[in-house]
XYZ file of C-alpha atoms in Angstrom:
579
model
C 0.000 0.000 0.000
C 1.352 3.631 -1.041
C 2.024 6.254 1.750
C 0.730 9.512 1.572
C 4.102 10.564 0.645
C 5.184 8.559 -1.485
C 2.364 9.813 -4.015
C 3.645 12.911 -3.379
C 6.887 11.934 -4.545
C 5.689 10.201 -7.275
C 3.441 13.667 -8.648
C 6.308 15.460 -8.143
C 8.842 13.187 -9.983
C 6.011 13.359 -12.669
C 5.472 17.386 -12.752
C 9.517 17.527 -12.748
C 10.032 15.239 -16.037
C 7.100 17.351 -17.788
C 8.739 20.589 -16.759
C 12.392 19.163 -18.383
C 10.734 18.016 -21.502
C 8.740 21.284 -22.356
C 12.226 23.125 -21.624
C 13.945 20.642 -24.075
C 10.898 20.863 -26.550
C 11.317 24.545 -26.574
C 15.113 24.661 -27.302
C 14.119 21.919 -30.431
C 11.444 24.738 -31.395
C 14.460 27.458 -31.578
C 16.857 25.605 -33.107
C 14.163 24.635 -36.175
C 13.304 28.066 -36.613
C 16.681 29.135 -36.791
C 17.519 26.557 -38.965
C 14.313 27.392 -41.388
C 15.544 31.061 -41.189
C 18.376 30.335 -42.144
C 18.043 28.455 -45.929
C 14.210 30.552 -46.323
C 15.848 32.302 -49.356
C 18.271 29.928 -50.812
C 17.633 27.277 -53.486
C 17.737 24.223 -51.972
C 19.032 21.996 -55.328
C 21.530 24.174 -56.109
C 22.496 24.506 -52.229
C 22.782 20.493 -51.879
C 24.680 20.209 -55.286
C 26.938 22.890 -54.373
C 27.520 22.832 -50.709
C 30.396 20.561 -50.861
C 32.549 22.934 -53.558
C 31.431 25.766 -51.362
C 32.991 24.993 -48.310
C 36.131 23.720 -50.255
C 36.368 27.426 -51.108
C 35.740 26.892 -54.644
C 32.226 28.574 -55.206
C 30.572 28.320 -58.505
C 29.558 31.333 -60.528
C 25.722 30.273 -60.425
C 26.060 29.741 -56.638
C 27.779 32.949 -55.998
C 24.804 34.828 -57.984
C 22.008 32.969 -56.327
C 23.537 33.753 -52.942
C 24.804 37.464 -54.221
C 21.009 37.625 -55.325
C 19.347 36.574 -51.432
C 21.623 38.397 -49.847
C 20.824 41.428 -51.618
C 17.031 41.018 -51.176
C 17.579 40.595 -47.352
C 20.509 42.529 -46.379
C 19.989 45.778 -45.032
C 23.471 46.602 -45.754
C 22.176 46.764 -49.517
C 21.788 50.076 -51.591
C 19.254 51.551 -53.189
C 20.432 49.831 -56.680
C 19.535 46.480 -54.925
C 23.255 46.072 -54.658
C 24.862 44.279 -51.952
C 26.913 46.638 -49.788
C 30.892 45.885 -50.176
C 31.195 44.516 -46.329
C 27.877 41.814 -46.863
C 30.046 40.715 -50.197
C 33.373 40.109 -48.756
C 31.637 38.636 -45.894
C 30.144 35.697 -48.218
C 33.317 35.177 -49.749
C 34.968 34.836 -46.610
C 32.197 32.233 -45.820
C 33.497 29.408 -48.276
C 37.424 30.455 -47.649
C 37.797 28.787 -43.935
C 37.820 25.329 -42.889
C 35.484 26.026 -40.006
C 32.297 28.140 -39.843
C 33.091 31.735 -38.743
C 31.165 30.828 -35.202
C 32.983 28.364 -34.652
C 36.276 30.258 -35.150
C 34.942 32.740 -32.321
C 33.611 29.630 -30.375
C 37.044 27.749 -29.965
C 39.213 30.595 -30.261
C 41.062 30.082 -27.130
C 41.887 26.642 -27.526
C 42.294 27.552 -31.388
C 45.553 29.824 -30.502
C 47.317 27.159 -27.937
C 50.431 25.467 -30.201
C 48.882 22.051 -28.576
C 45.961 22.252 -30.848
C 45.978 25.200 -33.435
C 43.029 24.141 -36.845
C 44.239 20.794 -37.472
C 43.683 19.654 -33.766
C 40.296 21.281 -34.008
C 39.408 19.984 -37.353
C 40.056 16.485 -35.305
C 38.249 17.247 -32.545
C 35.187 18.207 -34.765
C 35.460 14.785 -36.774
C 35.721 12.819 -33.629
C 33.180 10.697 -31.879
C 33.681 10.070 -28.862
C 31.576 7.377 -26.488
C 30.856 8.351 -22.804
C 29.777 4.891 -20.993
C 28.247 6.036 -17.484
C 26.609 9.065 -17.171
C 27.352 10.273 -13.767
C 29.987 11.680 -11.144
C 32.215 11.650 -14.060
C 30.386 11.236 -17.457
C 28.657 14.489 -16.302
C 32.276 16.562 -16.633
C 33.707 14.321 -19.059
C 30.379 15.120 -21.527
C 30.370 18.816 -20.781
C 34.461 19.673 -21.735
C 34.095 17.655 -24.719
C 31.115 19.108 -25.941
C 32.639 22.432 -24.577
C 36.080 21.835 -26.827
C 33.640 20.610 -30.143
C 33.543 17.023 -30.341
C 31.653 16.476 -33.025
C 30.107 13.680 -32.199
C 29.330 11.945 -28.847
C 27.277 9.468 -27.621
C 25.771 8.404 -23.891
C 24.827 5.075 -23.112
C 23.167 4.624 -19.556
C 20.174 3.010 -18.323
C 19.661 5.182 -14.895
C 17.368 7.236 -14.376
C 18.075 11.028 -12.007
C 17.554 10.367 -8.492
C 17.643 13.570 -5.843
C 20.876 11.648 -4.354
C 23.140 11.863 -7.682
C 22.831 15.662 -7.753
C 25.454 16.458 -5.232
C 28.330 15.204 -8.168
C 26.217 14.823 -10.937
C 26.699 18.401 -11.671
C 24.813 17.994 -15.653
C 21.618 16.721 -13.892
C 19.236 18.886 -11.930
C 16.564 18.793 -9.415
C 14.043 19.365 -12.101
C 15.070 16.428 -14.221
C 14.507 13.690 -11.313
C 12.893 10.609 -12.655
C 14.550 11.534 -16.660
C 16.549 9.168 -18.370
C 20.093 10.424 -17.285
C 21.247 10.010 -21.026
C 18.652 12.291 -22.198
C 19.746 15.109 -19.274
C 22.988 15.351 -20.192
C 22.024 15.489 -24.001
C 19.729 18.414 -22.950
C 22.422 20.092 -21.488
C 25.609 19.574 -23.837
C 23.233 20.730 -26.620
C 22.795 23.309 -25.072
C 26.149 24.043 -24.126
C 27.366 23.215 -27.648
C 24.548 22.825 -30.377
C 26.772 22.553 -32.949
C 27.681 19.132 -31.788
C 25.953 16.039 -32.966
C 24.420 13.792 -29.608
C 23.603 9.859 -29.977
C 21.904 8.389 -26.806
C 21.407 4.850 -25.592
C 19.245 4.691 -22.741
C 20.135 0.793 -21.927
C 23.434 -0.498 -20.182
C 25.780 -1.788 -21.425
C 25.625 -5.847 -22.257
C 27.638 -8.683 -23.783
C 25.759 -9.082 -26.391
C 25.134 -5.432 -27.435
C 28.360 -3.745 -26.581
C 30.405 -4.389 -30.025
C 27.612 -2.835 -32.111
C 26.898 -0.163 -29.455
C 30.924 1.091 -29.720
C 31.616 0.289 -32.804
C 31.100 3.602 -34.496
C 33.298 5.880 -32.175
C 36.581 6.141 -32.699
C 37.172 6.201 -28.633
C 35.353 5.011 -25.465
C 35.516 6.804 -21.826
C 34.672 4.218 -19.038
C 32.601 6.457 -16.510
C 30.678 3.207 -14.684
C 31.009 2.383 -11.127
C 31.161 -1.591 -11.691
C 33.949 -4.149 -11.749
C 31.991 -5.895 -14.309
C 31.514 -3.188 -16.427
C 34.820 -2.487 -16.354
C 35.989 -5.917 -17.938
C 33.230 -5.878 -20.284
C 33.825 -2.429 -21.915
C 37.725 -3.518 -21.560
C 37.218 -6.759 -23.695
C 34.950 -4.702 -26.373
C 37.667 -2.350 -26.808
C 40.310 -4.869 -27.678
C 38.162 -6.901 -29.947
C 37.263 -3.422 -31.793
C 40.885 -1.826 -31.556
C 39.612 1.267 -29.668
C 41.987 3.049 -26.906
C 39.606 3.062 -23.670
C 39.705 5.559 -21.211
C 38.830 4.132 -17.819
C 38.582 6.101 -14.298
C 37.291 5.557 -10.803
C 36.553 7.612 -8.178
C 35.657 6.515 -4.277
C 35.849 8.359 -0.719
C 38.174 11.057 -1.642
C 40.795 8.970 -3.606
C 40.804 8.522 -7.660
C 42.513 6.519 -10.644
C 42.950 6.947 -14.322
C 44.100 4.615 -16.864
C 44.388 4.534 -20.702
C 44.006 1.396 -21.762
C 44.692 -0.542 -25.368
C 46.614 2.532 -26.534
C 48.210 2.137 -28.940
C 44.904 -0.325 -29.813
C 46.790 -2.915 -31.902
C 45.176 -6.341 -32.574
C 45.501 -9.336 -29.861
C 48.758 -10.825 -29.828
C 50.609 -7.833 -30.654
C 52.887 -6.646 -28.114
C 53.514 -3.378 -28.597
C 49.760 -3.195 -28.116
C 48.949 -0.716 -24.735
C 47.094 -3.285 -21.864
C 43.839 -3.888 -21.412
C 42.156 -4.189 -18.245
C 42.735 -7.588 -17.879
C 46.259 -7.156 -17.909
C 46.514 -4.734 -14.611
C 43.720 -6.448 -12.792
C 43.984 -10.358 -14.043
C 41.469 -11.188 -11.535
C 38.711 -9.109 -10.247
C 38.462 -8.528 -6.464
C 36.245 -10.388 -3.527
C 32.629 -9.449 -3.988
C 32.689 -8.780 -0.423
C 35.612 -6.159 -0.804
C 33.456 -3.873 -3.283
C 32.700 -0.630 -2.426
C 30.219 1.543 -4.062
C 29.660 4.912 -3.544
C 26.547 4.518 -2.186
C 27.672 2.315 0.813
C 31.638 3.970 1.077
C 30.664 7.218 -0.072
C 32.150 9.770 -2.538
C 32.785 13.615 -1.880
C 32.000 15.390 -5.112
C 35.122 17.478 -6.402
C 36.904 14.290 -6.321
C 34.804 12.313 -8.925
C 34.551 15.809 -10.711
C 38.463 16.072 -11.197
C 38.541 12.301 -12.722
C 36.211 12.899 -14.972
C 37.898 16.295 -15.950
C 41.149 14.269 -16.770
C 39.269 11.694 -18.735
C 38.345 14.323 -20.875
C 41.534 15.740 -21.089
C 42.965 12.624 -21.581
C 40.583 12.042 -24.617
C 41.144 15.407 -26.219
C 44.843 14.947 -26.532
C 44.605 11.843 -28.083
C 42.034 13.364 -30.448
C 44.087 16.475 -31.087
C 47.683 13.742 -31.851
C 46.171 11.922 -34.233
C 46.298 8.872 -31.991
C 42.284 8.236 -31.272
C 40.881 4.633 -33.033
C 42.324 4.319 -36.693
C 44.797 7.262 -35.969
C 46.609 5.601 -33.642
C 48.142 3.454 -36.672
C 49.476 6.505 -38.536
C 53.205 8.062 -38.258
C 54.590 10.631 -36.166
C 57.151 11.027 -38.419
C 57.007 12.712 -41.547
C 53.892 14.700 -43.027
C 51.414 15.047 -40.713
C 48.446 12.840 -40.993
C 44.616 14.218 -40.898
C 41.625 12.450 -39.491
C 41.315 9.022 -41.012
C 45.055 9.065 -42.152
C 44.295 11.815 -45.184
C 47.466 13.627 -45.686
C 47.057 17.636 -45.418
C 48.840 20.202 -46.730
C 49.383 23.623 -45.773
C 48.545 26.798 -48.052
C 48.971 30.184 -47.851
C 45.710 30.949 -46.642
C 45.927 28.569 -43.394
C 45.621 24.625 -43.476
C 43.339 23.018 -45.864
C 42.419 19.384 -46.073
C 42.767 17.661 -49.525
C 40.645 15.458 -48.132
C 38.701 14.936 -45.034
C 36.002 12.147 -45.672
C 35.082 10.267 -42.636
C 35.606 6.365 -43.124
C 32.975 4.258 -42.602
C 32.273 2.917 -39.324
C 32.537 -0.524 -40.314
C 35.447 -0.522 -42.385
C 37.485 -3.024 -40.232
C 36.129 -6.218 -39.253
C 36.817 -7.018 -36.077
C 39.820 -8.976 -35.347
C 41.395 -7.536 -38.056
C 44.173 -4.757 -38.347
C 42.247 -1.703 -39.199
C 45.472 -0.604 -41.202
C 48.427 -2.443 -43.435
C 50.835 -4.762 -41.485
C 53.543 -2.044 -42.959
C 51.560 1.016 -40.805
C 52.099 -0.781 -37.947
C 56.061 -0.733 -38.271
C 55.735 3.240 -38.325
C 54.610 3.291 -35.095
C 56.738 5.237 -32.834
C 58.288 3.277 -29.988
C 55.275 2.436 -27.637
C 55.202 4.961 -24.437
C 55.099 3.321 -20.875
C 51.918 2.722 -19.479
C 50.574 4.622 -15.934
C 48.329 4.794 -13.088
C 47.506 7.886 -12.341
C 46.415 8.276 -8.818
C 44.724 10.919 -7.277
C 44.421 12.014 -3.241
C 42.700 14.439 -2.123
C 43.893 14.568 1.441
C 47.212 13.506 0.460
C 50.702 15.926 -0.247
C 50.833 16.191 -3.277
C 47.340 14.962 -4.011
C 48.818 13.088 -7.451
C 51.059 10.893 -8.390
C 51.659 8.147 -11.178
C 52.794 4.267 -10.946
C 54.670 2.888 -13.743
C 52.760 -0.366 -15.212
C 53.378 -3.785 -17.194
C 52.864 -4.105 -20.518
C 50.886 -6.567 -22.406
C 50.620 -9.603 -20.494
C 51.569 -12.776 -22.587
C 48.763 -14.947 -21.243
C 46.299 -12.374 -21.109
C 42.758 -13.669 -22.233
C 42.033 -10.526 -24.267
C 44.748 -8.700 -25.561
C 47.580 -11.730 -25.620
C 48.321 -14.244 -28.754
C 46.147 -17.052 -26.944
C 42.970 -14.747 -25.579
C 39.554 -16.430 -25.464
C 37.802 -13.261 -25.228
C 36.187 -13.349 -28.537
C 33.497 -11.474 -30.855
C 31.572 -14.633 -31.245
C 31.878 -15.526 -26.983
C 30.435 -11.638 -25.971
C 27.737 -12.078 -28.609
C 26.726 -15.503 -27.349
C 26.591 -14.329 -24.347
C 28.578 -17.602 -22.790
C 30.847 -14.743 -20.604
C 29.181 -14.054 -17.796
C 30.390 -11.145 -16.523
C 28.815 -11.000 -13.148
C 29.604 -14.961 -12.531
C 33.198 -13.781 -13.330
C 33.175 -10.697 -10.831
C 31.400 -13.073 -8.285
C 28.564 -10.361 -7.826
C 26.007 -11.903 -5.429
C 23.099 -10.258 -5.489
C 21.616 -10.225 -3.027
C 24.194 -11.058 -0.569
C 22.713 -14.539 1.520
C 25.588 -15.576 3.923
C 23.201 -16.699 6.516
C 21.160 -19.453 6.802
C 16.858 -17.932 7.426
C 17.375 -19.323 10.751
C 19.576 -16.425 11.123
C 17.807 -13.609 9.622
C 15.241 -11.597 10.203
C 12.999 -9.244 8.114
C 12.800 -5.403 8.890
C 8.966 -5.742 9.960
C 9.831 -8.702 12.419
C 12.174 -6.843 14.141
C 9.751 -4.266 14.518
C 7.018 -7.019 16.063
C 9.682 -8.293 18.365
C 10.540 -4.345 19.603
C 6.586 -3.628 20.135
C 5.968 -6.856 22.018
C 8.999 -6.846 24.532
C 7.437 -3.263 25.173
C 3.893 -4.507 25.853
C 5.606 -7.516 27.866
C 7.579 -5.088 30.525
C 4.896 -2.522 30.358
C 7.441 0.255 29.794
C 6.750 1.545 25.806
C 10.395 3.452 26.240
C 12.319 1.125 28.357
C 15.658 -0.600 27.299
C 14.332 -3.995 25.209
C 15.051 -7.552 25.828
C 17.586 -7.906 23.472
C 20.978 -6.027 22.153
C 21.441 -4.517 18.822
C 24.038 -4.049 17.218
C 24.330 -1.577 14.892
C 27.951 -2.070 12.418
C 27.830 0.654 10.025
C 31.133 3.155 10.580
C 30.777 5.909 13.307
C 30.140 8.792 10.942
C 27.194 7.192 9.694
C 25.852 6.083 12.907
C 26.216 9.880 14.190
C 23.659 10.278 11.107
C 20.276 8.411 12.475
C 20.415 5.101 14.644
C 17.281 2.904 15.492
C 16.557 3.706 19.454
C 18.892 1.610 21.631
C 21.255 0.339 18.942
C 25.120 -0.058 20.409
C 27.817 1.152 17.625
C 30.224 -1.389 16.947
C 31.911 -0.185 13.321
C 32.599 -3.564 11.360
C 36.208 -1.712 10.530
C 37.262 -2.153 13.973
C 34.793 -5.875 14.431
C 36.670 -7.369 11.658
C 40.049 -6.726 13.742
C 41.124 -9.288 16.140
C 40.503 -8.915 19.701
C 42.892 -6.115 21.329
C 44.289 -5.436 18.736
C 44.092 -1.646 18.003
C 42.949 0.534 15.748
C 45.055 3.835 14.865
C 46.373 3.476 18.421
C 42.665 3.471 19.791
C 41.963 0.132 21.658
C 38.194 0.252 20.045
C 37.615 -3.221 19.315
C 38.695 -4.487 22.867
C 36.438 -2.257 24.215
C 33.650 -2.994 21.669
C 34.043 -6.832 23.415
C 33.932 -5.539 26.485
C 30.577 -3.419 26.067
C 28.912 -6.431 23.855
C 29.809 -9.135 27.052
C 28.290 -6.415 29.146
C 25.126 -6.710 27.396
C 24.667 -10.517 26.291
C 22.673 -11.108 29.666
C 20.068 -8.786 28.258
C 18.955 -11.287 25.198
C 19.452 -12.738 21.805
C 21.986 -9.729 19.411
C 20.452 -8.434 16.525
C 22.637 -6.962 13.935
C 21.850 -4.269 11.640
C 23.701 -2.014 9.045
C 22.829 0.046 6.400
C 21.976 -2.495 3.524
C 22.054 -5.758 5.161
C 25.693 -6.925 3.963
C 27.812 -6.061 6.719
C 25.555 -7.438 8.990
C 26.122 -10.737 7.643
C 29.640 -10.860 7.833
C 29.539 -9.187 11.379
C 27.215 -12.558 12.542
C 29.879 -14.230 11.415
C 32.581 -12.675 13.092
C 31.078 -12.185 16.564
C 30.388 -15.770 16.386
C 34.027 -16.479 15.684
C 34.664 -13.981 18.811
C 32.724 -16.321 20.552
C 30.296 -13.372 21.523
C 26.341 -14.289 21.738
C 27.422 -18.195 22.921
C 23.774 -19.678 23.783
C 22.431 -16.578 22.687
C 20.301 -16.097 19.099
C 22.484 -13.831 17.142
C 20.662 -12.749 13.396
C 21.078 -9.413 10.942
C 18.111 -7.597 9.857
C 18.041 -8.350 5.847
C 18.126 -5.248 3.991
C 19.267 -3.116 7.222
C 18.268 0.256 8.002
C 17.069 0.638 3.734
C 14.833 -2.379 4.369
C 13.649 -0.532 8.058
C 12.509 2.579 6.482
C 10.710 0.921 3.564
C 8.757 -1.356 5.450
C 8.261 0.034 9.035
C 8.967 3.761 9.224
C 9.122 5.966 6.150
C 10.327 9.185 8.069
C 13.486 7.180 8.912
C 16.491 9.116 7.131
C 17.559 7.760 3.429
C 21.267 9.042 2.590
């Protein structure tokens, strides 16, 4: 049955999505009419026949006089003859001289003038596409500088939808977008930011069987999830499609950033850049995963990794070294987008050719360029950690990593990671990560649901008579000190499971906590069976386990509360606090 409140919510959620939508359906209406404005007095054969020579610089007499002949009728720089005026002339020929639109020159002008980037990097960045995976703490600053610095292309792929508690480092999102598909937020927004920039969404997550197709037409990938599982997945596609991946991670106040598969040379190659598989051969205890929601994350530090992601991504756009381009020479010409050779004229840089190859030009498994491209390559840098701190001094600092490993089952000469494996769907990513979910250590016998806690609380109260006393039992609440200081259940004793988990005396940061945490439980056991409780029902598990290891609770019935304090507030008391 609904609570009063939780229609609310629910109305709310639902005015909030209508209000984003007519703001988004507004910003389509504008862009239309500008659009429509825009070609109202221009022949639209001739225009699509034309367009192409035009921007080459190489106008056409009949174009020049059809647009000579608008202009004139709409300028009001024109004379009384009819005649354009000499500034609205020069202005059209100027038009069709530069490789980029005259907006865009004022648009990008600061990163335009920096040595590091100059036309050709921004005629790169412009033909780029560029996949964020992950939509969050750091998709959200990843998507913005990109579409800030004019990728041309970019596309989103999460499944999530806003939720109030992302908005605190989900700095794209807002609180009137709560309930919208988190792809479709940041689209709203990078448009825009940028709308020159072309925005494909996929409002799914990521899977085995849809990731190759999903990637395949960006020329680089930016792992923004939060999963171990994701994190191998989007690793393998990478390989398979010769893509350089860059991967980040952000928890507490600490960070990492990797590039991965760069340079991204077939399997079996060694001077091939590691995958993910290579650092981390085998993924960590489920037990030992942390998300943000149960460790925490403070939000500048999730906002600087995705910063360098993007940063990360534009230099390799702006070398020459994103997807195909990381095949071409250093040495030499210079190379364009797609490995087109450009030359430089008097009147700036102009591209003999700059046709986009098609997305599927290179099957997978397969070299995307010549066996003799690959002996170009310039020796193969040394691969990094970069780790980031926020409470340490200096807050960065970088850890020098192996290369390809030779028996690595995706990158290495003998990898069963295969095209025809993720598409079956016979990896099982989450069987491989060990994900149990949800966690059952316990047997029933040692569990108990939220609302039979609640039962056993109300009738040791109508049993001594007393509706505030102390109750007939001890619980145990595990969760770390900082949460506990945030809401506890009434009578609860705090026993942090980072200081349960340590053995007996020994201390903690020269504190002798979990001693006395004994001491204070063995004070207690006369008072009843020991209920444990944390904040998702996890911990507690593990913590029955270790206090009966202590041999704490002996004769005693010692059980968790499945789904902890979440499980509390959803089924007993809905004012209880949700953080």
């Amino acid at each position: 049955m609904f609570s009063t409140s939780d229609i609310d919510r629910t109305i709310t959620t639902l005015r909030n999505q209508i209000t984003a939508h007519e703001s988004q359906l507004r910003n389509l209406k504008e862009h239309l009419a500008q659009a429509e404005l825009r070609t109202t007095n221009i022949d639209r054969p001739t225009q699509a026949r034309d367009s192409q020579q035009a921007y080459r610089g190489g106008s056409i007499p009949e174009w020049q006089q059809e647009t000579s002949d608008a202009q004139c009728a709409s300028s009001p720089g024109a004379n009384d003859d009819g005649l354009p005026s000499k500034k609205s002339h020069v202005g059209a020929e100027e038009h069709g001289r530069w490789e980029l639109e005259l907006e865009e020159y004022r648009r990008y002008g600061r990163q335009l003038i920096l040595p590091e980037i100059g036309l050709q990097g921004q005629l790169r960045l412009k033909d780029a596409k560029i996949c964020i995976i992950g939509t969050g703490g750091l998709g959200c600053p990843a998507a913005a500088y990109l579409a800030g610095a004019g990728v041309g292309t970019i596309g989103l792929v999460d499944g999530d939808t806003v939720e109030i508690s992302n908005l605190h480092r989900q700095v794209l999102h807002s609180t009137a977008k709560t309930g919208m598909p988190k792809v479709d937020s940041v689209s709203q927004y990078i448009t825009a930011l940028n709308p020159n920039i072309k925005v494909l969404t996929h409002p799914s997550h990521l899977s085995p069987t849809t990731a190759l197709d999903a990637l395949r037409p960006y020329t680089l990938i930016l792992d923004c999830t939060d999963t171990p599982q994701s994190r191998y997945l989007i690793s393998d596609a990478c390989v398979l499609l010769h893509k350089p991946l860059v991967s980040a991670s952000a928890l507490r106040t600490d960070g990492q950033l990797l590039l991965l598969n760069h340079p991204a040379l077939p399997a079996g190659n060694p001077r091939g850049g590691p995958c993910y598989r290579c650092i981390f051969p085998k993924p960590p205890p489920p037990t030992s995963v942390v998300t943000c929601g149960e460790g925490g994350i403070l939000g500048p530090v999730v906002g600087v990794m995705g910063v360098l992601q993007a940063l990360e991504a534009i230099k390799l756009v702006v070398a020459g070294r994103a997807g195909d381009a990381s095949l071409s020479s250093s040495g030499g010409g210079e190379r364009g987008v797609g490995g087109q050779q450009e030359a430089v004229s008097g009147s700036g840089v102009q591209t003999k050719a700059r046709e986009e190859k098609g997305a599927g030009a290179a099957a997978e498994g397969e070299a995307p360029q010549a066996d003799e491209a690959h002996a170009q390559l310039p020796p193969p840098t040394v691969p990094e950690m970069l780790l980031f701190s926020a409470n340490a001094s200096p807050p960065f600092r970088s850890i020098r990593l192996r290369s390809r490993r030779a028996a690595c089952a995706a990158c290495s000469a003998v990898a069963s990671v295969t095209s025809e494996s993720l598409r079956s769907g016979s990896l099982d990513y989450a069987q491989f990560c060990g994900v149990l979910d949800p966690v059952n250590l316990l047997p029933p016998e040692e569990r108990m649901s939220a609302a039979e806690y609640a039962r056993l609380v109300q009738q040791e109260r109508l049993r001594d008579g007393d509706a505030e006393g102390r109750p007939g039992h001890v619980l145990v609440d595990v969760r770390e000190r900082t949460q506990f200081d945030l809401c506890s259940l009434p009578g609860s004793v705090n026993w942090p499971m980072s200081e349960l988990v340590l053995p007996p005396g020994r201390p903690p940061n020269g504190t002798g906590a979990n001693a006395e945490g004994c001491r204070e439980l063995k004070s207690l056991e006369g008072e009843g069976d020991v209920v444990v409780v944390c904040r998702l029902g996890n911990d507690s598990q593990l913590a029955v386990k270790r206090l009966r290891e202590m041999g704490l609770g002996e004769g005693k019935r010692v059980v968790d509360i499945k789904g902890g304090l979440r499980a509390w507030r959803e089924e007993v008391d809905d004012g209880f606090p949700e953080y």
